[in-house]
Amino acid sequence: MATGILSIDLAAICANWRAMDRVSAATTETAAVVKADAYGLGAGTVARALAGAGARRFFVAVAEEGAQVRQALGDGFEINVLGGHCGGDTGLIRDFGLTPMLNSVEQVTRHFENLPGHAFGIQLDTGMNRLGLEADDWAAIADIVLDARPTLLMSHLACADAPETALNRSQLETFHTLTDGLGIARSLSATGGILLGPEYHFDVTRPGVGLYGGLPFEGALPVVTLSLPVIQHRLVQPGEYVGYSLGFRATQPTRVATLAAGYADGLSRALSGKATLWAGDVPCPLLGRVSMDLITVDVSHLDQVPETLDILGPHQGVDALGGVAGTIGYEILTSLGHRYTRRYHGAA
Ligand SMILES: *Cc1c(COP(=O)(O)O)cnc(C)c1O
């Protein structure tokens, strides 16, 4: 069996969390977003490491993820569900002690009817138009909701990675208008918003991608290395082709290594003919098309064909690879396939 090795540095994740925590005021609680299996890196293991670093509150997208994180962490941690209380979620929310962030009048009604007295927060829309109560819905039900003491009032910024965008300030002002003076804990910012400065921090911040080494947190420590095994190599003669659809044609004798990972492992087909792999410090170009389970790489210039080549590592992080594929580091991380052997190091 030959699968890629995905090395995940838990100490770097914890250091990134501490760095996010340090830039906020002492009164701001730094939570951790571990949705989408902690951005592909393993929600249970990552959440336990972050709990060891001091995180007490975790955000997931859906109740099923919350149940998984609860099983990994045990009691004593707050697990907030960004998607709120959807039809069919009641059992999970109750049994695993999850706190849904309610997003609509319908969700508020469902929560109050199905789980009266059970903790909840409220998500307000301040201009992203994606999730959360609109201002007029909030005005209509705020009194009833506030009587039931939500644990958190939150909203989400649409352009926090672009500090100059006017919408950031407009969302901040709207959030103030909707929540000032209510005496309930508030949260507005993910990684990008934390970097916009203290006026965006409120009581709880929600960093995700910055913990995992991604932009917009420029100072993040890299977290992942992905090494792919060479399972065969051959000399390709001038005029011969490599891979599907004649994707590469050799113009000189070319030593081609075949590596065991492809688009089924999250290496997008958009990387065809464009990506670079690394043999230590030496770049090696990907040749031709990305197949489902395989890629082909030019190793002609190496003294020896190595056993593995890196596609993520010190020379190419998740955002650099995302740039080659025409996407962002977030999508590279969350697309990491399930065939890799995940090796954790750093914190316990
Ligand atoms: C995903 C998400 C986050 C985390 O965002 P990052 O940009 O990864 O830090 C925070 N809050 C909400 C509502 C989200 O959907």
Short mmCIF file of C-alpha atoms and ligand atoms in Angstrom, two decimals:
data_model
loop_
_atom_site.label_atom_id
_atom_site.label_comp_id
_atom_site.label_asym_id
_atom_site.label_seq_id
_atom_site.Cartn_x
_atom_site.Cartn_y
_atom_site.Cartn_z
CA MET A 1 0.00 0.00 0.00
CA ALA A 2 1.28 3.42 -0.89
CA THR A 3 -0.64 6.46 0.25
CA GLY A 4 0.41 10.01 0.80
CA ILE A 5 1.48 11.05 4.27
CA LEU A 6 -0.31 14.12 5.59
CA SER A 7 1.71 15.45 8.52
CA ILE A 8 -0.23 17.77 10.81
CA ASP A 9 1.66 19.91 13.30
CA LEU A 10 -0.64 20.26 16.31
CA ALA A 11 1.90 22.44 18.09
CA ALA A 12 1.74 24.89 15.17
CA ILE A 13 -2.09 24.91 15.32
CA CYS A 14 -1.89 25.68 19.04
CA ALA A 15 0.75 28.37 18.47
CA ASN A 16 -1.47 29.96 15.82
CA TRP A 17 -4.41 29.89 18.25
CA ARG A 18 -2.28 31.55 20.93
CA ALA A 19 -1.14 34.19 18.43
CA MET A 20 -4.78 34.97 17.55
CA ASP A 21 -5.57 35.05 21.26
CA ARG A 22 -2.72 37.48 21.97
CA VAL A 23 -3.88 40.10 19.47
CA SER A 24 -7.26 40.34 21.22
CA ALA A 25 -7.99 42.16 24.45
CA ALA A 26 -7.70 40.14 27.66
CA THR A 27 -11.49 40.32 28.01
CA THR A 28 -12.07 38.75 24.59
CA GLU A 29 -12.45 34.98 24.54
CA THR A 30 -10.74 33.29 21.59
CA ALA A 31 -12.83 30.36 20.41
CA ALA A 32 -11.80 27.89 17.67
CA VAL A 33 -13.66 26.97 14.49
CA VAL A 34 -13.36 23.24 13.80
CA LYS A 35 -16.07 22.83 11.16
CA ALA A 36 -15.51 20.62 8.12
CA ASP A 37 -13.45 18.19 10.22
CA ALA A 38 -11.22 21.06 11.40
CA TYR A 39 -10.65 22.18 7.81
CA GLY A 40 -9.80 18.63 6.82
CA LEU A 41 -7.24 18.04 9.56
CA GLY A 42 -9.34 15.95 11.99
CA ALA A 43 -11.86 17.69 14.26
CA GLY A 44 -11.50 15.45 17.30
CA THR A 45 -7.70 15.47 17.43
CA VAL A 46 -7.45 19.18 16.63
CA ALA A 47 -10.14 20.14 19.16
CA ARG A 48 -8.40 18.14 21.91
CA ALA A 49 -5.07 19.84 21.12
CA LEU A 50 -6.70 23.28 21.19
CA ALA A 51 -8.45 22.47 24.46
CA GLY A 52 -5.00 21.68 25.83
CA ALA A 53 -3.86 25.12 24.66
CA GLY A 54 -6.76 26.77 26.48
CA ALA A 55 -9.68 26.94 24.03
CA ARG A 56 -13.02 26.51 25.79
CA ARG A 57 -15.49 27.25 23.01
CA PHE A 58 -15.69 25.59 19.61
CA PHE A 59 -17.73 26.35 16.51
CA VAL A 60 -18.95 23.76 14.02
CA ALA A 61 -21.19 24.12 10.96
CA VAL A 62 -23.76 21.39 11.65
CA ALA A 63 -25.04 19.42 14.62
CA GLU A 64 -23.45 16.14 13.45
CA GLU A 65 -20.01 17.79 13.64
CA GLY A 66 -20.88 19.11 17.07
CA ALA A 67 -21.70 15.61 18.30
CA GLN A 68 -18.32 14.38 17.06
CA VAL A 69 -16.46 17.21 18.78
CA ARG A 70 -18.40 16.64 22.00
CA GLN A 71 -17.41 12.97 21.98
CA ALA A 72 -13.77 13.96 21.52
CA LEU A 73 -13.76 16.66 24.20
CA GLY A 74 -16.20 15.52 26.84
CA ASP A 75 -18.10 17.97 29.02
CA GLY A 76 -16.99 21.42 30.09
CA PHE A 77 -16.65 22.97 26.64
CA GLU A 78 -19.16 25.06 24.74
CA ILE A 79 -19.92 23.79 21.25
CA ASN A 80 -21.74 26.28 19.04
CA VAL A 81 -23.48 25.19 15.85
CA LEU A 82 -23.34 27.90 13.16
CA GLY A 83 -26.11 26.33 11.07
CA GLY A 84 -28.50 26.70 13.98
CA HIS A 85 -31.34 24.35 14.90
CA CYS A 86 -32.52 22.63 11.72
CA GLY A 87 -35.35 20.14 11.37
CA GLY A 88 -34.07 16.79 12.68
CA ASP A 89 -31.34 18.34 14.87
CA THR A 90 -33.22 18.38 18.15
CA GLY A 91 -31.99 15.02 19.40
CA LEU A 92 -28.32 15.77 18.70
CA ILE A 93 -28.54 19.26 20.22
CA ARG A 94 -30.10 17.84 23.39
CA ASP A 95 -28.05 14.67 23.74
CA PHE A 96 -24.68 16.27 23.03
CA GLY A 97 -25.32 19.56 24.80
CA LEU A 98 -24.82 21.69 21.70
CA THR A 99 -25.62 25.38 21.49
CA PRO A 100 -27.23 26.29 18.17
CA MET A 101 -26.81 29.78 16.74
CA LEU A 102 -30.39 30.39 15.62
CA ASN A 103 -30.62 32.03 12.21
CA SER A 104 -34.31 32.65 11.48
CA VAL A 105 -37.68 33.09 13.12
CA GLU A 106 -38.41 29.52 12.04
CA GLN A 107 -35.33 28.23 13.91
CA VAL A 108 -36.15 30.27 17.01
CA THR A 109 -39.66 28.85 17.00
CA ARG A 110 -38.39 25.30 16.53
CA HIS A 111 -35.86 25.69 19.33
CA PHE A 112 -38.29 27.20 21.82
CA GLU A 113 -40.92 24.57 21.06
CA ASN A 114 -38.65 21.51 20.98
CA LEU A 115 -36.07 22.40 23.63
CA PRO A 116 -37.44 25.08 25.96
CA GLY A 117 -34.74 26.25 28.36
CA HIS A 118 -31.90 24.78 26.27
CA ALA A 119 -28.96 27.13 25.56
CA PHE A 120 -28.89 28.98 22.24
CA GLY A 121 -27.29 31.94 20.53
CA ILE A 122 -28.55 34.22 17.77
CA GLN A 123 -26.90 34.97 14.46
CA LEU A 124 -27.80 38.32 12.92
CA ASP A 125 -27.30 39.24 9.30
CA THR A 126 -25.44 42.54 8.98
CA GLY A 127 -24.99 42.64 5.21
CA MET A 128 -23.61 39.33 4.01
CA ASN A 129 -27.10 37.99 3.23
CA ARG A 130 -26.16 34.42 3.90
CA LEU A 131 -27.14 33.30 7.40
CA GLY A 132 -28.80 35.07 10.27
CA LEU A 133 -31.87 37.07 11.22
CA GLU A 134 -32.51 40.23 9.24
CA ALA A 135 -32.87 43.47 11.18
CA ASP A 136 -36.66 43.60 10.91
CA ASP A 137 -37.07 39.97 12.03
CA TRP A 138 -34.79 40.74 14.95
CA ALA A 139 -36.79 43.81 15.86
CA ALA A 140 -39.96 41.72 15.84
CA ILE A 141 -38.74 38.95 18.16
CA ALA A 142 -35.85 40.50 20.14
CA ASP A 143 -37.90 40.98 23.32
CA ILE A 144 -39.00 37.35 23.49
CA VAL A 145 -35.56 36.09 22.55
CA LEU A 146 -33.74 38.27 25.08
CA ASP A 147 -36.08 37.08 27.84
CA ALA A 148 -34.75 33.59 27.20
CA ARG A 149 -31.15 34.86 27.65
CA PRO A 150 -29.15 33.86 24.53
CA THR A 151 -25.54 32.93 25.28
CA LEU A 152 -24.23 34.89 22.29
CA LEU A 153 -25.24 37.40 19.63
CA MET A 154 -23.10 36.96 16.55
CA SER A 155 -22.69 38.06 12.96
CA HIS A 156 -20.16 37.39 10.21
CA LEU A 157 -18.12 39.71 7.97
CA ALA A 158 -18.22 39.19 4.22
CA CYS A 159 -14.93 40.94 3.29
CA ALA A 160 -12.74 40.81 6.38
CA ASP A 161 -9.78 39.64 4.29
CA ALA A 162 -9.92 42.97 2.42
CA PRO A 163 -9.49 45.66 5.12
CA GLU A 164 -10.14 48.54 2.74
CA THR A 165 -13.63 47.31 1.82
CA ALA A 166 -16.29 49.74 3.07
CA LEU A 167 -18.65 46.89 3.91
CA ASN A 168 -16.51 45.96 6.95
CA ARG A 169 -17.26 49.24 8.72
CA SER A 170 -20.86 49.19 7.60
CA GLN A 171 -21.33 45.67 9.04
CA LEU A 172 -19.61 46.77 12.26
CA GLU A 173 -22.00 49.72 12.61
CA THR A 174 -25.03 47.59 11.85
CA PHE A 175 -23.88 45.03 14.44
CA HIS A 176 -23.61 47.82 17.02
CA THR A 177 -27.06 49.11 16.12
CA LEU A 178 -28.60 45.66 16.51
CA THR A 179 -26.83 44.65 19.72
CA ASP A 180 -25.61 47.65 21.77
CA GLY A 181 -26.81 47.83 25.34
CA LEU A 182 -28.42 44.38 25.42
CA GLY A 183 -25.97 42.93 27.94
CA ILE A 184 -25.40 39.72 25.95
CA ALA A 185 -21.96 38.48 24.86
CA ARG A 186 -21.18 39.33 21.23
CA SER A 187 -19.03 37.89 18.43
CA LEU A 188 -18.34 39.36 14.99
CA SER A 189 -14.92 38.25 13.80
CA ALA A 190 -13.28 35.23 12.22
CA THR A 191 -9.56 35.24 11.29
CA GLY A 192 -9.83 38.24 8.97
CA GLY A 193 -11.91 40.31 11.38
CA ILE A 194 -9.47 39.67 14.24
CA LEU A 195 -6.76 41.24 12.08
CA LEU A 196 -8.94 44.30 11.38
CA GLY A 197 -8.31 45.49 14.95
CA PRO A 198 -9.77 45.56 18.45
CA GLU A 199 -13.03 47.34 17.60
CA TYR A 200 -13.99 44.18 15.69
CA HIS A 201 -13.26 41.78 18.56
CA PHE A 202 -16.18 42.16 21.01
CA ASP A 203 -16.44 39.31 23.58
CA VAL A 204 -15.71 36.22 21.50
CA THR A 205 -13.66 35.74 18.33
CA ARG A 206 -13.98 32.79 15.97
CA PRO A 207 -10.72 32.07 14.15
CA GLY A 208 -10.65 29.14 11.75
CA VAL A 209 -8.28 29.22 8.81
CA GLY A 210 -5.58 31.16 10.66
CA LEU A 211 -5.25 28.26 13.10
CA TYR A 212 -4.52 25.96 10.17
CA GLY A 213 -1.81 28.14 8.66
CA GLY A 214 -3.90 29.94 6.03
CA LEU A 215 -4.38 33.49 4.80
CA PRO A 216 -5.40 36.11 5.71
CA PHE A 217 -3.23 35.38 8.81
CA GLU A 218 0.12 36.15 7.16
CA GLY A 219 2.09 35.34 10.29
CA ALA A 220 0.57 31.88 10.72
CA LEU A 221 2.95 28.99 11.23
CA PRO A 222 2.56 26.37 8.50
CA VAL A 223 0.68 23.33 9.75
CA VAL A 224 0.62 20.68 7.03
CA THR A 225 3.12 18.76 4.94
CA LEU A 226 1.84 16.40 2.27
CA SER A 227 4.34 13.86 0.92
CA LEU A 228 3.31 11.64 -1.99
CA PRO A 229 4.96 8.29 -2.73
CA VAL A 230 6.60 7.57 -6.09
CA ILE A 231 5.21 4.20 -7.17
CA GLN A 232 6.92 3.93 -10.56
CA HIS A 233 9.26 5.88 -12.81
CA ARG A 234 10.29 5.60 -16.46
CA LEU A 235 12.29 7.35 -19.14
CA VAL A 236 10.05 8.95 -21.74
CA GLN A 237 11.57 9.61 -25.15
CA PRO A 238 11.16 12.73 -27.30
CA GLY A 239 7.82 12.63 -29.12
CA GLU A 240 6.17 10.37 -26.53
CA TYR A 241 3.25 11.50 -24.40
CA VAL A 242 2.38 11.28 -20.72
CA GLY A 243 -1.04 10.81 -19.18
CA TYR A 244 -4.61 11.27 -20.36
CA SER A 245 -5.43 13.22 -23.51
CA LEU A 246 -1.79 13.61 -24.60
CA GLY A 247 -1.47 16.12 -21.78
CA PHE A 248 2.34 16.30 -21.99
CA ARG A 249 4.66 15.64 -24.95
CA ALA A 250 8.35 15.09 -24.26
CA THR A 251 10.80 17.12 -26.34
CA GLN A 252 13.83 15.52 -24.70
CA PRO A 253 14.47 12.33 -22.73
CA THR A 254 12.44 12.86 -19.57
CA ARG A 255 12.44 10.85 -16.34
CA VAL A 256 8.79 10.71 -15.27
CA ALA A 257 7.79 9.67 -11.75
CA THR A 258 4.24 8.47 -11.09
CA LEU A 259 2.88 9.45 -7.65
CA ALA A 260 -0.02 7.86 -5.80
CA ALA A 261 -2.47 10.76 -5.39
CA GLY A 262 -4.91 12.44 -7.73
CA TYR A 263 -8.06 14.47 -7.88
CA ALA A 264 -9.88 11.91 -5.72
CA ASP A 265 -7.40 12.96 -3.01
CA GLY A 266 -8.12 16.66 -3.39
CA LEU A 267 -5.45 17.47 -5.97
CA SER A 268 -7.71 19.40 -8.29
CA ARG A 269 -7.62 18.66 -11.99
CA ALA A 270 -7.05 22.40 -12.35
CA LEU A 271 -3.46 21.68 -11.23
CA SER A 272 -2.83 19.77 -14.49
CA GLY A 273 0.39 20.91 -16.13
CA LYS A 274 0.80 23.70 -13.58
CA ALA A 275 1.69 22.48 -10.11
CA THR A 276 5.15 22.11 -8.65
CA LEU A 277 6.25 19.31 -6.35
CA TRP A 278 9.34 19.44 -4.22
CA ALA A 279 12.15 16.97 -3.71
CA GLY A 280 13.53 18.60 -0.60
CA ASP A 281 14.50 22.04 -1.89
CA VAL A 282 14.37 21.13 -5.58
CA PRO A 283 11.22 21.98 -7.56
CA CYS A 284 9.84 19.32 -9.91
CA PRO A 285 7.06 20.18 -12.38
CA LEU A 286 3.85 18.19 -12.61
CA LEU A 287 3.50 16.89 -16.18
CA GLY A 288 0.22 16.52 -18.04
CA ARG A 289 -3.16 15.79 -16.53
CA VAL A 290 -4.00 15.03 -12.93
CA SER A 291 -5.71 11.59 -12.91
CA MET A 292 -8.11 10.32 -10.26
CA ASP A 293 -5.45 8.46 -8.25
CA LEU A 294 -2.17 9.47 -9.87
CA ILE A 295 -0.04 12.38 -10.98
CA THR A 296 3.10 12.39 -13.11
CA VAL A 297 6.12 14.52 -12.31
CA ASP A 298 9.34 15.44 -14.09
CA VAL A 299 12.30 14.26 -12.00
CA SER A 300 14.88 14.28 -14.84
CA HIS A 301 17.06 16.84 -13.09
CA LEU A 302 17.40 14.87 -9.85
CA ASP A 303 20.45 12.68 -9.20
CA GLN A 304 18.18 9.96 -7.89
CA VAL A 305 14.43 9.35 -8.02
CA PRO A 306 13.23 10.03 -4.47
CA GLU A 307 10.77 7.82 -2.59
CA THR A 308 8.42 10.75 -2.01
CA LEU A 309 7.81 14.27 -3.28
CA ASP A 310 6.06 17.04 -1.33
CA ILE A 311 3.12 18.99 -2.72
CA LEU A 312 2.52 20.88 0.54
CA GLY A 313 5.38 21.88 2.76
CA PRO A 314 7.85 24.65 3.53
CA HIS A 315 8.21 25.67 -0.13
CA GLN A 316 4.51 25.60 -0.98
CA GLY A 317 1.80 26.23 1.57
CA VAL A 318 -1.94 25.81 1.19
CA ASP A 319 -2.47 29.29 -0.24
CA ALA A 320 0.37 28.96 -2.76
CA LEU A 321 -1.07 25.67 -4.02
CA GLY A 322 -4.55 27.19 -3.96
CA GLY A 323 -3.27 30.02 -6.13
CA VAL A 324 -2.00 27.53 -8.73
CA ALA A 325 -5.39 25.78 -8.76
CA GLY A 326 -7.31 29.05 -8.99
CA THR A 327 -8.75 28.70 -5.49
CA ILE A 328 -7.95 29.52 -1.86
CA GLY A 329 -6.09 27.75 0.93
CA TYR A 330 -9.40 26.96 2.64
CA GLU A 331 -10.47 24.79 -0.28
CA ILE A 332 -7.11 23.03 -0.54
CA LEU A 333 -7.35 22.10 3.15
CA THR A 334 -10.98 21.00 3.15
CA SER A 335 -10.45 18.95 -0.03
CA LEU A 336 -7.62 16.87 1.44
CA GLY A 337 -8.69 13.32 0.75
CA HIS A 338 -9.39 10.46 3.11
CA ARG A 339 -6.78 8.13 1.64
CA TYR A 340 -3.82 9.93 3.15
CA THR A 341 -2.25 8.56 6.28
CA ARG A 342 -2.64 11.38 8.80
CA ARG A 343 0.32 11.74 11.15
CA TYR A 344 0.00 14.10 14.05
CA HIS A 345 2.91 15.58 15.88
CA GLY A 346 3.42 18.38 18.36
CA ALA A 347 0.89 18.65 21.17
CA ALA A 348 -0.75 15.51 22.57
C1 LIG B 1 -16.05 29.55 8.77
C2 LIG B 1 -16.51 30.59 9.71
C3 LIG B 1 -15.61 31.15 10.64
C4 LIG B 1 -14.13 30.92 10.56
O1 LIG B 1 -13.64 31.67 9.46
P1 LIG B 1 -12.09 31.75 9.09
O2 LIG B 1 -12.06 32.73 7.96
O3 LIG B 1 -11.71 30.39 8.67
O4 LIG B 1 -11.35 32.21 10.29
C5 LIG B 1 -16.13 32.00 11.61
N1 LIG B 1 -17.44 32.30 11.64
C6 LIG B 1 -18.33 31.81 10.75
C7 LIG B 1 -19.75 32.21 10.83
C8 LIG B 1 -17.89 30.96 9.75
O5 LIG B 1 -18.75 30.49 8.85
#
